[in-house]
Coordinates of C-alpha atoms in Angstrom, one line a residue:
M78 CA 90.1 100.7 108.1
T79 CA 92.1 102.6 105.4
T80 CA 90.8 105.7 104.2
N81 CA 91.6 106.6 100.4
A82 CA 94.7 109.1 99.9
S83 CA 94.9 110.7 96.4
T84 CA 98.6 110.9 95.3
Q85 CA 97.5 112.6 92.0
T86 CA 98.2 116.0 93.2
D87 CA 101.1 115.3 95.8
P88 CA 104.1 116.9 94.2
H89 CA 106.0 114.1 96.1
T90 CA 104.6 111.1 94.5
A91 CA 107.8 110.5 92.1
A92 CA 110.8 111.1 94.9
R93 CA 108.4 108.8 97.4
T94 CA 108.2 106.1 94.9
D95 CA 112.1 106.2 94.2
A96 CA 112.8 106.3 98.1
V97 CA 110.7 103.3 98.7
A98 CA 112.1 101.4 95.9
T99 CA 115.7 102.2 97.2
L100 CA 114.7 100.9 100.6
L101 CA 113.4 97.8 99.2
A102 CA 116.5 96.9 97.5
T103 CA 118.7 97.4 100.0
V104 CA 116.5 95.4 102.3
G105 CA 116.3 92.7 99.9
A106 CA 120.2 92.8 99.6
I107 CA 120.5 92.4 103.4
V108 CA 118.1 89.4 103.8
A109 CA 119.7 87.7 100.6
R110 CA 123.4 88.2 102.2
D111 CA 122.6 87.7 105.9
G112 CA 119.3 86.0 106.2
I113 CA 117.1 86.9 109.2
T114 CA 118.8 87.3 112.5
R115 CA 118.6 89.8 115.4
E116 CA 121.7 91.6 113.7
S117 CA 120.2 91.8 110.1
L118 CA 117.1 92.9 111.6
A119 CA 118.8 95.7 113.2
R120 CA 120.4 96.8 110.1
I121 CA 116.9 96.8 108.5
G122 CA 115.8 99.0 111.1
A123 CA 118.0 101.5 110.7
Q124 CA 117.3 101.6 106.7
L125 CA 113.9 102.1 107.6
Q126 CA 114.5 104.7 110.3
T127 CA 116.6 106.8 107.6
L128 CA 113.7 106.4 105.2
A129 CA 111.4 107.8 107.9
T130 CA 113.4 111.0 108.4
Q131 CA 112.2 111.9 104.9
A132 CA 109.0 113.2 106.4
T133 CA 108.4 115.8 103.4
L134 CA 108.0 112.4 101.3
F135 CA 105.0 111.3 103.5
P136 CA 102.8 114.0 104.4
R137 CA 100.0 113.7 106.5
S138 CA 97.6 115.1 103.6
A139 CA 98.4 111.9 101.5
F140 CA 98.3 109.4 104.2
P141 CA 95.3 110.6 106.6
P142 CA 94.1 108.7 109.5
P143 CA 90.4 107.8 109.7
D144 CA 87.9 110.2 110.6
A145 CA 87.5 109.7 114.4
A146 CA 83.7 109.9 114.0
S147 CA 83.8 106.7 112.3
G148 CA 84.8 104.5 114.7
D149 CA 87.9 103.1 113.0
T150 CA 91.3 103.9 114.6
S151 CA 93.7 102.9 112.0
A152 CA 94.2 103.7 108.3
R153 CA 96.8 101.3 106.5
Y154 CA 98.6 102.3 103.1
R155 CA 100.7 99.5 101.0
L156 CA 103.7 101.6 99.6
N157 CA 104.8 98.8 97.3
P158 CA 101.6 97.2 95.9
G159 CA 102.1 93.3 95.2
S160 CA 100.8 90.0 96.1
D161 CA 103.8 88.5 97.7
G162 CA 107.4 89.3 99.1
I163 CA 108.8 92.1 101.3
A164 CA 105.6 94.6 102.0
L165 CA 105.9 98.1 103.3
Y166 CA 103.2 99.7 104.7
L167 CA 102.5 103.5 106.2
N168 CA 100.1 103.3 109.0
S169 CA 98.3 106.2 110.5
L170 CA 96.8 105.3 114.0
L171 CA 94.5 107.4 116.2
P172 CA 94.9 107.7 120.1
G173 CA 93.3 104.9 121.7
K174 CA 94.3 102.4 119.2
T175 CA 95.8 99.0 121.1
T176 CA 96.1 95.4 120.0
I177 CA 96.0 92.2 121.8
P178 CA 99.4 90.6 121.8
H179 CA 100.3 88.9 118.6
N180 CA 103.2 87.4 116.7
H181 CA 103.5 87.9 112.8
D182 CA 104.4 84.9 111.4
T183 CA 107.4 86.5 109.4
W184 CA 109.7 89.1 110.3
A185 CA 108.6 92.6 111.1
V186 CA 110.3 96.2 111.4
I187 CA 108.5 99.5 112.5
A188 CA 109.8 102.9 112.3
A189 CA 108.0 106.3 113.0
V190 CA 107.8 109.2 110.7
E191 CA 105.4 111.0 113.3
G192 CA 104.2 110.2 116.8
G193 CA 104.7 107.6 119.4
E194 CA 103.3 104.0 119.8
L195 CA 104.1 102.1 122.8
N196 CA 105.0 98.7 122.0
R197 CA 104.8 95.9 124.9
V198 CA 107.0 92.6 124.0
Y199 CA 106.0 89.7 125.7
R200 CA 107.7 86.1 126.0
R201 CA 105.6 82.7 126.4
T202 CA 106.0 81.5 129.9
D203 CA 103.9 78.0 128.9
D204 CA 105.6 75.1 127.6
G205 CA 103.8 75.5 124.1
S206 CA 101.9 71.9 124.7
D207 CA 98.2 73.4 124.3
A208 CA 97.4 74.4 121.1
E209 CA 94.4 76.4 122.6
R210 CA 96.0 78.3 125.5
A211 CA 99.2 80.4 126.5
T212 CA 100.7 82.4 129.0
L213 CA 103.1 85.3 128.5
A214 CA 104.7 87.7 130.8
L215 CA 105.9 91.3 129.7
D216 CA 109.5 91.1 129.0
R217 CA 110.0 94.8 128.1
E218 CA 108.3 98.2 126.9
V219 CA 109.5 100.3 123.7
M220 CA 108.4 103.5 122.7
V221 CA 108.5 103.6 119.0
Q222 CA 108.9 107.0 117.9
P223 CA 111.1 109.0 115.8
G224 CA 114.8 107.9 116.0
T225 CA 113.8 104.5 117.7
P226 CA 112.5 101.4 115.5
I227 CA 111.7 98.1 116.7
E228 CA 112.3 94.7 115.0
F229 CA 110.7 91.4 115.6
L230 CA 111.5 87.7 114.3
P231 CA 108.7 85.7 113.2
D232 CA 107.6 84.1 116.9
D233 CA 108.4 87.5 118.9
I234 CA 105.1 88.6 120.6
H235 CA 104.0 92.1 120.9
S236 CA 101.2 94.5 121.6
I237 CA 100.8 98.1 120.4
H238 CA 99.1 101.0 122.3
V239 CA 98.7 104.6 120.9
T240 CA 98.2 107.3 123.8
G241 CA 98.5 111.0 123.5
I242 CA 96.3 113.4 121.7
T243 CA 98.0 113.2 117.9
P244 CA 97.8 110.3 115.5
T245 CA 101.1 108.2 114.6
L246 CA 102.5 107.8 111.1
H247 CA 104.7 104.5 111.2
F248 CA 106.0 102.4 108.7
H249 CA 105.4 98.9 109.0
L250 CA 107.8 96.2 107.0
Y251 CA 107.0 92.6 106.4
G252 CA 108.8 89.8 105.3
R253 CA 105.4 89.2 103.6
P254 CA 102.1 90.8 102.7
L255 CA 99.8 91.1 105.8
E256 CA 97.1 89.5 104.1
T257 CA 98.9 86.3 103.6
L258 CA 100.0 85.8 107.1
D259 CA 97.6 83.1 107.9
G260 CA 99.7 81.6 110.8
R261 CA 99.7 84.8 112.7
L262 CA 98.5 84.1 116.4
G263 CA 96.8 86.3 118.8
F264 CA 96.9 86.0 122.4
E265 CA 93.8 87.2 124.6
P266 CA 94.9 88.8 127.7
D267 CA 91.8 87.8 129.8
S268 CA 91.8 84.2 128.8
G269 CA 94.8 83.1 127.6
R270 CA 92.9 81.9 124.6
I271 CA 95.1 81.6 121.3
V272 CA 93.3 82.9 118.4
R273 CA 94.1 83.3 114.4
Y274 CA 95.0 87.0 114.7
N275 CA 94.3 87.7 110.8
R276 CA 90.9 86.0 110.8
T277 CA 89.8 87.7 114.5
H278 CA 91.6 91.3 114.3
L279 CA 93.3 92.1 110.8
H280 CA 91.5 95.0 109.1
R281 CA 91.9 93.8 105.7
Q282 CA 91.4 96.9 103.9
T283 CA 94.4 98.2 102.6
Q284 CA 94.9 101.3 100.2
A285 CA 97.6 100.8 97.8
V286 CA 99.4 103.8 97.0
G287 CA 102.4 103.7 94.5

C-alpha cells in the first residue's frame, strides 16, 4: 500500500523533477537506438544507479514507508505520472516484505538509494506446455543495494526479500506502468501453480509524485 507524500514543502522538488526527466530522456534514447537487450539494460541500469546516488533529492521524509502497525509492507510512488510509456517508481519496503517469483511482462531495472533487497533469480525447468503449472530452479541471488542494480528482460523471473532492520528506498523502472502489465505471471512456490500476478498480488495503490 502507498502512503501519501507531501512535496509542497520539499525544497528538492524542482531538482528532482529535472533529474527524473533527464534520466527518462536518456533511457528513452537508449531504447530507441539499441532496443532491449541484456547489454542495453545494463546501460540503463548504470543510468538509474547514477540517479540513485543523488540521495538528497529523494529524502525519506518525502517518500516514507508505510506505518508498520498498518500491516502493509510496501509504499510505491510514481515519479513520472502517466498512463503509458516508461514508468519510474520509488518503492519503500519494510523488513519482512517478500514476493512470490514473478516475471514483469516488460523490461525492468531496479537500483537502490538506501537499503538492501535480496533478489532471487530463477529459471523455468519445465517445458512450458502446461499453462497452469511450472517448475523453477534458483539460478542466482543478487543483493540489490547502493552500487548494485539489477536488470530483467520481460520473461525473467525473480522474487524479492527484504531482511535486516531498516526500510529500503529503491527505484523500480519499467518499460510500461505496472498497472498495465496484465500479462505478468506469478509462480506459487509450494504448488507450482501459475497465477496472474497483477490480479492476485499487486497492490494497485500508487501515489503520484511529480
